[in-house]
Tab-separated table of C-alpha atoms in Angstrom:
chain	number	residue	atom	x	y	z
A	1163	PHE	CA	-68.879	-15.384	108.069
A	1164	PRO	CA	-70.277	-15.683	111.537
A	1165	ILE	CA	-74.257	-15.381	111.643
A	1166	LEU	CA	-76.231	-15.605	115.180
A	1167	TYR	CA	-79.080	-17.623	114.874
A	1168	PHE	CA	-82.336	-17.173	117.231
A	1169	HIS	CA	-84.416	-20.100	117.646
A	1170	GLY	CA	-88.204	-20.242	117.257
A	1171	THR	CA	-90.347	-21.182	120.140
A	1172	PRO	CA	-90.849	-24.010	121.169
A	1173	GLY	CA	-87.541	-24.563	120.063
A	1174	SER	CA	-83.619	-24.048	120.828
A	1175	SER	CA	-80.403	-24.429	119.411
A	1176	VAL	CA	-80.534	-27.614	117.656
A	1177	GLU	CA	-83.120	-25.424	115.194
A	1178	GLY	CA	-79.602	-24.690	113.773
A	1179	GLY	CA	-79.097	-27.949	112.298
A	1180	VAL	CA	-81.650	-26.720	109.450
A	1181	PHE	CA	-79.159	-24.577	107.714
A	1182	GLU	CA	-76.173	-26.498	108.069
A	1183	ASP	CA	-75.729	-27.695	104.701
A	1184	ALA	CA	-77.039	-24.156	103.251
A	1185	ALA	CA	-73.901	-22.638	105.595
A	1186	LEU	CA	-71.848	-25.154	104.376
A	1187	ALA	CA	-71.780	-24.380	100.683
A	1188	ARG	CA	-71.536	-20.612	101.223
A	1189	SER	CA	-68.670	-20.546	104.113
A	1190	VAL	CA	-70.695	-19.564	106.685
A	1191	ARG	CA	-70.850	-20.111	110.265
A	1192	ILE	CA	-73.698	-20.912	112.469
A	1193	ILE	CA	-74.063	-19.796	115.809
A	1194	ALA	CA	-77.011	-21.348	117.638
A	1195	VAL	CA	-77.781	-19.682	120.748
A	1196	ASP	CA	-80.416	-21.112	123.277
A	1197	ARG	CA	-82.245	-18.517	125.332
A	1198	PRO	CA	-81.555	-18.418	129.354
A	1199	GLY	CA	-83.609	-21.829	130.706
A	1200	VAL	CA	-83.790	-23.393	126.792
A	1201	GLY	CA	-81.485	-26.787	127.177
A	1202	ARG	CA	-78.952	-26.409	129.546
A	1203	SER	CA	-78.789	-22.715	129.339
A	1204	ASP	CA	-78.967	-21.305	132.942
A	1205	PHE	CA	-82.933	-20.131	133.713
A	1206	LEU	CA	-83.456	-16.581	134.854
A	1207	LEU	CA	-86.953	-15.141	136.071
A	1208	ASP	CA	-89.102	-12.143	134.985
A	1209	ARG	CA	-87.118	-11.408	131.858
A	1210	GLN	CA	-88.273	-9.443	128.812
A	1211	VAL	CA	-87.227	-9.972	125.133
A	1212	ILE	CA	-86.262	-6.200	125.555
A	1213	ASP	CA	-83.052	-7.858	128.027
A	1214	TRP	CA	-81.851	-10.458	125.208
A	1215	PRO	CA	-78.973	-7.961	123.475
A	1216	GLY	CA	-77.273	-8.073	126.507
A	1217	ASP	CA	-76.772	-11.704	126.161
A	1218	VAL	CA	-75.692	-11.538	122.576
A	1219	ARG	CA	-72.926	-8.951	123.899
A	1220	GLN	CA	-71.739	-11.554	126.061
A	1221	ILE	CA	-71.586	-14.268	123.522
A	1222	THR	CA	-70.075	-12.560	120.794
A	1223	ASP	CA	-67.698	-11.226	123.215
A	1224	HIS	CA	-66.683	-14.308	124.188
A	1225	LEU	CA	-66.203	-15.235	120.474
A	1226	ASN	CA	-64.272	-12.319	119.744
A	1227	LEU	CA	-66.785	-11.156	117.475
A	1228	VAL	CA	-66.678	-8.031	115.943
A	1229	LYS	CA	-69.158	-8.190	113.221
A	1230	PHE	CA	-71.633	-10.256	112.202
A	1231	SER	CA	-75.097	-11.260	111.097
A	1232	ILE	CA	-77.993	-11.764	113.029
A	1233	VAL	CA	-81.111	-14.420	112.322
A	1234	GLY	CA	-84.436	-14.982	113.756
A	1235	TRP	CA	-87.129	-17.450	112.974
A	1236	SER	CA	-90.842	-17.251	114.400
A	1237	GLY	CA	-90.564	-16.663	118.328
A	1238	GLY	CA	-86.719	-15.733	117.291
A	1239	GLY	CA	-88.122	-12.931	115.639
A	1240	PRO	CA	-88.631	-10.495	118.330
A	1241	TYR	CA	-85.137	-11.567	119.688
A	1242	ALA	CA	-83.394	-10.653	116.880
A	1243	LEU	CA	-85.196	-7.190	115.840
A	1244	VAL	CA	-84.483	-5.350	119.626
A	1245	CYS	CA	-80.729	-6.208	118.548
A	1246	GLY	CA	-80.778	-3.737	116.003
A	1247	PRO	CA	-80.249	-0.477	117.774
A	1248	LYS	CA	-78.072	-2.030	120.861
A	1249	LEU	CA	-75.779	-3.616	118.648
A	1250	ARG	CA	-75.596	-1.686	115.443
A	1251	LYS	CA	-72.156	-1.060	115.295
A	1252	HIS	CA	-71.386	-4.770	115.345
A	1253	LEU	CA	-73.931	-6.101	112.949
A	1254	TYR	CA	-73.943	-6.263	109.448
A	1255	ARG	CA	-77.367	-7.112	108.668
A	1256	ILE	CA	-80.832	-8.923	110.208
A	1257	GLY	CA	-82.465	-11.282	108.891
A	1258	LEU	CA	-86.409	-12.470	110.286
A	1259	VAL	CA	-87.944	-15.578	109.348
A	1260	ALA	CA	-91.632	-15.141	109.713
A	1261	PRO	CA	-91.151	-13.340	112.854
A	1262	GLN	CA	-93.641	-13.876	115.820
A	1263	THR	CA	-95.541	-9.786	115.809
A	1264	GLU	CA	-96.761	-7.609	118.207
A	1265	ARG	CA	-100.348	-8.981	117.159
A	1266	ALA	CA	-99.566	-12.229	118.742
A	1267	VAL	CA	-99.566	-10.456	122.167
A	1268	LEU	CA	-102.419	-11.708	124.141
A	1269	ASN	CA	-101.706	-11.140	127.409
A	1270	ASN	CA	-104.282	-13.078	128.838
A	1271	ASP	CA	-104.327	-16.464	131.572
A	1272	LEU	CA	-105.722	-18.522	129.090
A	1273	GLU	CA	-102.885	-18.251	126.644
A	1274	ARG	CA	-100.234	-18.516	129.583
A	1275	TRP	CA	-101.945	-21.898	131.177
A	1276	ALA	CA	-102.255	-23.203	127.149
A	1277	SER	CA	-97.972	-23.314	127.493
A	1278	ARG	CA	-97.719	-24.352	130.972
A	1279	ILE	CA	-99.814	-27.328	129.803
A	1280	TRP	CA	-98.566	-28.324	126.159
A	1281	MET	CA	-94.670	-27.846	127.375
A	1282	PRO	CA	-94.888	-30.611	129.454
A	1283	ALA	CA	-96.488	-32.562	127.141
A	1284	LEU	CA	-94.406	-32.221	124.146
A	1285	LYS	CA	-91.499	-32.665	126.393
A	1286	ALA	CA	-92.714	-36.449	127.008
A	1287	LEU	CA	-93.858	-36.704	123.096
A	1288	THR	CA	-90.632	-35.932	121.929
A	1289	ARG	CA	-88.839	-38.382	124.342
A	1290	VAL	CA	-89.823	-41.221	121.839
A	1291	PRO	CA	-88.428	-40.200	118.273
A	1292	ARG	CA	-91.258	-41.884	115.950
A	1293	VAL	CA	-94.178	-40.244	118.298
A	1294	GLY	CA	-92.172	-36.672	118.170
A	1295	GLU	CA	-92.157	-36.713	114.574
A	1296	SER	CA	-95.508	-37.756	113.860
A	1297	ILE	CA	-96.912	-34.848	116.703
A	1298	LEU	CA	-94.534	-32.225	114.479
A	1299	GLU	CA	-95.441	-33.703	111.024
A	1300	LEU	CA	-99.126	-33.447	112.489
A	1301	SER	CA	-99.233	-29.726	113.217
A	1302	PHE	CA	-97.248	-29.195	110.390
A	1303	ARG	CA	-99.983	-30.531	108.035
A	1304	LEU	CA	-102.732	-28.384	110.103
A	1305	SER	CA	-100.781	-25.172	110.474
A	1306	ASP	CA	-99.908	-25.280	106.659
A	1307	LYS	CA	-102.613	-26.558	104.237
A	1308	HIS	CA	-100.776	-25.634	101.252
A	1309	ARG	CA	-97.301	-27.445	102.435
A	1310	GLN	CA	-95.557	-29.245	99.620
A	1311	LYS	CA	-94.217	-33.042	99.941
A	1312	ARG	CA	-90.161	-32.601	99.887
A	1313	PRO	CA	-87.852	-34.850	100.613
A	1314	ASP	CA	-85.876	-32.785	102.769
A	1315	GLN	CA	-89.176	-32.509	105.084
A	1316	ARG	CA	-88.517	-35.912	107.335
A	1317	ILE	CA	-84.821	-34.708	107.854
A	1318	TYR	CA	-86.569	-31.292	108.848
A	1319	ARG	CA	-89.005	-33.044	111.413
A	1320	ARG	CA	-86.456	-34.887	112.795
A	1321	VAL	CA	-84.166	-31.566	113.668
A	1322	PHE	CA	-87.083	-30.483	114.993
A	1323	ALA	CA	-88.132	-32.779	117.346
A	1324	ARG	CA	-84.607	-32.853	118.695
A	1325	SER	CA	-84.967	-29.238	119.061
A	1326	HIS	CA	-87.881	-29.833	121.105
A	1327	HIS	CA	-85.988	-32.651	122.789
A	1328	HIS	CA	-83.270	-30.339	123.669
A	1329	ALA	CA	-85.139	-27.338	124.897
A	1330	GLN	CA	-87.358	-28.655	127.717
A	1331	GLU	CA	-83.751	-31.390	128.838
A	1332	VAL	CA	-83.553	-29.817	132.229
A	1333	SER	CA	-86.963	-28.386	132.825
A	1334	SER	CA	-90.190	-26.954	130.965
A	1335	ARG	CA	-89.846	-24.010	132.776
A	1336	GLY	CA	-87.260	-21.987	130.873
A	1337	VAL	CA	-89.657	-22.644	126.951
A	1338	VAL	CA	-93.043	-21.985	129.406
A	1339	HIS	CA	-90.865	-18.379	130.090
A	1340	ASP	CA	-89.479	-17.912	127.138
A	1341	ASN	CA	-93.015	-18.132	125.269
A	1342	ALA	CA	-94.330	-15.825	127.886
A	1343	ALA	CA	-92.444	-13.391	127.196
A	1344	LEU	CA	-93.034	-13.176	123.688
A	1345	LEU	CA	-96.938	-13.188	124.806
A	1346	THR	CA	-96.486	-10.301	127.310
A	1347	ASP	CA	-94.610	-7.297	127.195
A	1348	TRP	CA	-91.825	-7.118	125.023
A	1349	GLY	CA	-89.590	-4.333	127.347
A	1350	THR	CA	-90.420	-2.144	124.171
A	1351	THR	CA	-92.517	-2.062	120.833
A	1352	VAL	CA	-92.181	-2.644	116.961
A	1353	THR	CA	-92.604	1.041	116.615
A	1354	GLU	CA	-90.174	1.848	119.394
A	1355	VAL	CA	-87.492	-0.271	117.516
A	1356	ALA	CA	-88.483	1.570	113.950
A	1357	ARG	CA	-87.511	4.807	115.949
A	1358	GLU	CA	-84.576	4.043	117.103
A	1359	LEU	CA	-83.457	2.147	113.755
A	1360	GLU	CA	-84.370	5.176	111.630
A	1361	VAL	CA	-81.751	7.687	113.121
A	1362	LEU	CA	-78.717	5.265	112.801
A	1363	SER	CA	-76.538	6.196	110.190
A	1364	PRO	CA	-75.476	3.937	108.056
A	1365	PRO	CA	-79.284	2.096	107.754
A	1366	LEU	CA	-79.114	-1.214	109.144
A	1367	PRO	CA	-80.382	-3.909	106.260
A	1368	ILE	CA	-83.011	-6.279	107.817
A	1369	THR	CA	-84.906	-8.951	105.231
A	1370	ILE	CA	-88.069	-10.540	106.067
A	1371	TRP	CA	-88.742	-13.820	104.830
A	1372	GLN	CA	-92.516	-14.598	104.851
A	1373	CYS	CA	-95.021	-17.137	103.535
A	1374	CYS	CA	-98.063	-15.824	102.083
A	1375	HIS	CA	-100.207	-19.084	103.218
A	1376	ASP	CA	-98.122	-19.004	106.865
A	1377	THR	CA	-101.335	-19.450	109.048
A	1378	SER	CA	-99.251	-18.947	112.074
A	1379	VAL	CA	-98.115	-15.705	111.187
A	1380	ASP	CA	-100.232	-13.179	109.984
A	1381	ILE	CA	-98.488	-11.732	106.662
A	1382	ASP	CA	-100.235	-8.434	107.327
A	1383	GLY	CA	-98.961	-8.070	111.026
């Protein structure tokens, strides 16, 4: 069964590797998609989150997918959510993993310029695998003091290090633009999407996974 995976930010389709074992064990096909400007995907200027369902429809038509599910992780959450009303007849369900919320929307110069500085720096760091993994490990520890040590965490860190490297393989501007799109006007709101989903028949199942100790995404958001 096909499930489209929408990566976080900064991130890329390489993140889909985290789910490889679980997908194979359940006969699920994970289709991880880069957003415009990420990896080798063409950069498109002045895009909003609400524009994403059109891209998804082109992908699913190309792959001849009639019915599928969607999972959005972190910054990919809003992109998954806006697909609900637009692609309802093709969707089995939507999953949101620690999705970014509107509470994180900070339309200010400091936030935008911070990403312009941090993203290229991250690109340089993740070109050296050991350095990239160390940076990610440090960021994980700082962002979640409750995180328990697990044997598979090193594998995950390697996946995310490769993901960040792939995201800016051609240029940093796609990741910067993607981050800016999430921090400014989405072209819609969660309230508007909810209103559109309420009138759909049959209802579209949406599942949210959120850790109560997540310091990046507020569980009350």
